[in-house]
mmCIF file of C-alpha atoms in Angstrom:
data_model
loop_
_atom_site.group_PDB
_atom_site.id
_atom_site.type_symbol
_atom_site.label_atom_id
_atom_site.label_comp_id
_atom_site.label_asym_id
_atom_site.label_seq_id
_atom_site.Cartn_x
_atom_site.Cartn_y
_atom_site.Cartn_z
ATOM 1 C CA LEU C 21 100.003 98.997 93.161
ATOM 2 C CA PHE C 22 102.918 99.926 90.910
ATOM 3 C CA GLN C 23 100.557 101.085 88.175
ATOM 4 C CA LEU C 24 98.725 103.373 90.592
ATOM 5 C CA ARG C 25 102.009 104.710 91.966
ATOM 6 C CA SER C 26 103.426 105.385 88.504
ATOM 7 C CA GLY C 27 100.224 106.806 87.016
ATOM 8 C CA HIS C 28 100.065 103.989 84.467
ATOM 9 C CA ALA C 29 96.941 102.302 85.807
ATOM 10 C CA PRO C 30 94.223 101.469 83.269
ATOM 11 C CA LEU C 31 92.298 104.652 83.996
ATOM 12 C CA THR C 32 90.898 106.702 81.130
ATOM 13 C CA GLY C 33 93.382 109.557 81.590
ATOM 14 C CA HIS C 34 96.331 107.243 80.995
ATOM 15 C CA LEU C 35 94.585 105.186 78.307
ATOM 16 C CA HIS C 36 93.769 108.386 76.439
ATOM 17 C CA CYS C 37 97.375 109.540 76.762
ATOM 18 C CA ILE C 38 98.629 106.328 75.122
ATOM 19 C CA ARG C 39 95.902 106.585 72.464
ATOM 20 C CA LYS C 40 93.885 103.574 73.586
ATOM 21 C CA LEU C 41 90.767 105.677 74.246
ATOM 22 C CA ASP C 42 89.315 108.721 72.542
ATOM 23 C CA SER C 43 88.376 110.495 75.761
ATOM 24 C CA PRO C 44 90.067 110.892 79.171
ATOM 25 C CA VAL C 45 86.761 111.645 80.918
ATOM 26 C CA CYS C 46 85.941 109.559 83.983
ATOM 27 C CA PRO C 47 83.313 106.963 83.063
ATOM 28 C CA ALA C 48 81.935 106.919 86.609
ATOM 29 C CA CYS C 49 81.206 110.610 87.189
ATOM 30 C CA ARG C 50 81.764 112.242 83.780
ATOM 31 C CA GLU C 51 83.202 115.264 85.635
ATOM 32 C CA GLY C 52 86.876 115.257 84.764
ATOM 33 C CA THR C 53 89.887 113.369 83.566
ATOM 34 C CA GLU C 54 90.201 110.040 85.324
ATOM 35 C CA THR C 55 93.669 110.146 86.856
ATOM 36 C CA VAL C 56 94.949 108.273 89.890
ATOM 37 C CA ILE C 57 94.248 111.344 92.052
ATOM 38 C CA HIS C 58 90.740 111.645 90.629
ATOM 39 C CA PHE C 59 90.029 107.940 91.196
ATOM 40 C CA LEU C 60 91.406 107.828 94.725
ATOM 41 C CA VAL C 61 90.471 111.246 96.096
ATOM 42 C CA THR C 62 87.984 113.335 94.123
ATOM 43 C CA CYS C 63 85.599 111.245 92.002
ATOM 44 C CA ARG C 64 82.079 111.844 93.281
ATOM 45 C CA ALA C 65 80.889 108.461 92.031
ATOM 46 C CA TYR C 66 83.201 106.715 94.496
ATOM 47 C CA ALA C 67 82.538 108.974 97.497
ATOM 48 C CA ALA C 68 80.659 106.288 99.445
ATOM 49 C CA ALA C 69 83.369 103.687 98.865
ATOM 50 C CA ARG C 70 86.019 106.252 99.809
ATOM 51 C CA ALA C 71 84.203 107.102 103.048
ATOM 52 C CA ALA C 72 83.714 103.437 103.899
ATOM 53 C CA HIS C 73 87.344 102.479 103.372
ATOM 54 C CA PHE C 74 89.343 105.646 104.068
ATOM 55 C CA GLY C 75 87.045 107.460 106.495
ATOM 56 C CA ALA C 76 88.871 106.210 109.578
ATOM 57 C CA SER C 77 92.149 107.463 108.111
ATOM 58 C CA GLY C 78 91.062 111.093 108.498
ATOM 59 C CA ALA C 79 93.042 113.542 106.382
ATOM 60 C CA CYS C 80 95.470 110.766 105.430
ATOM 61 C CA GLY C 81 92.628 109.144 103.489
ATOM 62 C CA ARG C 82 92.791 112.101 101.096
ATOM 63 C CA ASP C 83 96.583 112.012 100.777
ATOM 64 C CA VAL C 84 97.613 110.064 97.685
ATOM 65 C CA ASN C 85 101.190 109.724 98.942
ATOM 66 C CA TYR C 86 99.928 108.142 102.148
ATOM 67 C CA LEU C 87 97.471 105.860 100.366
ATOM 68 C CA LEU C 88 100.055 104.604 97.886
ATOM 69 C CA GLY C 89 103.157 104.724 100.052
ATOM 70 C CA ASN C 90 102.256 103.691 103.585
ATOM 71 C CA ALA C 91 102.066 99.986 104.349
ATOM 72 C CA LYS C 92 99.320 100.668 106.907
ATOM 73 C CA ALA C 93 97.088 102.044 104.129
ATOM 74 C CA LEU C 94 97.417 99.186 101.657
ATOM 75 C CA LYS C 95 94.686 96.950 103.072
ATOM 76 C CA ARG C 96 92.196 99.840 102.926
ATOM 77 C CA LEU C 97 93.461 100.879 99.480
ATOM 78 C CA PHE C 98 92.861 97.426 98.004
ATOM 79 C CA ALA C 99 89.483 97.165 99.735
ATOM 80 C CA TYR C 100 88.531 100.498 98.132
ATOM 81 C CA VAL C 101 89.742 99.386 94.694
ATOM 82 C CA ASN C 102 87.678 96.193 94.999
ATOM 83 C CA ALA C 103 84.626 98.111 96.217
ATOM 84 C CA THR C 104 84.680 100.396 93.172
ATOM 85 C CA TRP C 105 84.957 97.480 90.713
ATOM 86 C CA ARG C 106 86.998 99.880 88.544
ATOM 87 C CA PHE C 107 89.745 97.365 87.711
ATOM 88 C CA HIS C 108 87.710 94.177 87.969
ATOM 89 C CA ALA C 109 87.547 93.583 84.199
ATOM 90 C CA THR C 110 91.340 93.982 83.933
ATOM 91 C CA PHE C 111 92.648 92.394 87.128
ATOM 92 C CA GLY C 112 89.725 90.645 88.808
ATOM 93 C CA SER C 113 89.668 90.979 92.584
ATOM 94 C CA VAL C 114 92.862 92.506 94.008
#
């Protein structure tokens, strides 16, 4: 959670910034830099997972501050992260 909040999650945008990867492009959609906002709100590859886990949250499900800062959102946030398998190789199931 702290890594997502601080922008230091193992997403390609951050890994590129610290020179661990050559490219910041999202490996899932190949449409932009993979930042926390991209991963949580805009990546087309995760649209179904986003709808399944944040759909009931309405507009709040597209608000990064709500998703990362509201205790009521954390269960859905972690369910979404698990559904995407994006951090599975690094953290396993969260």
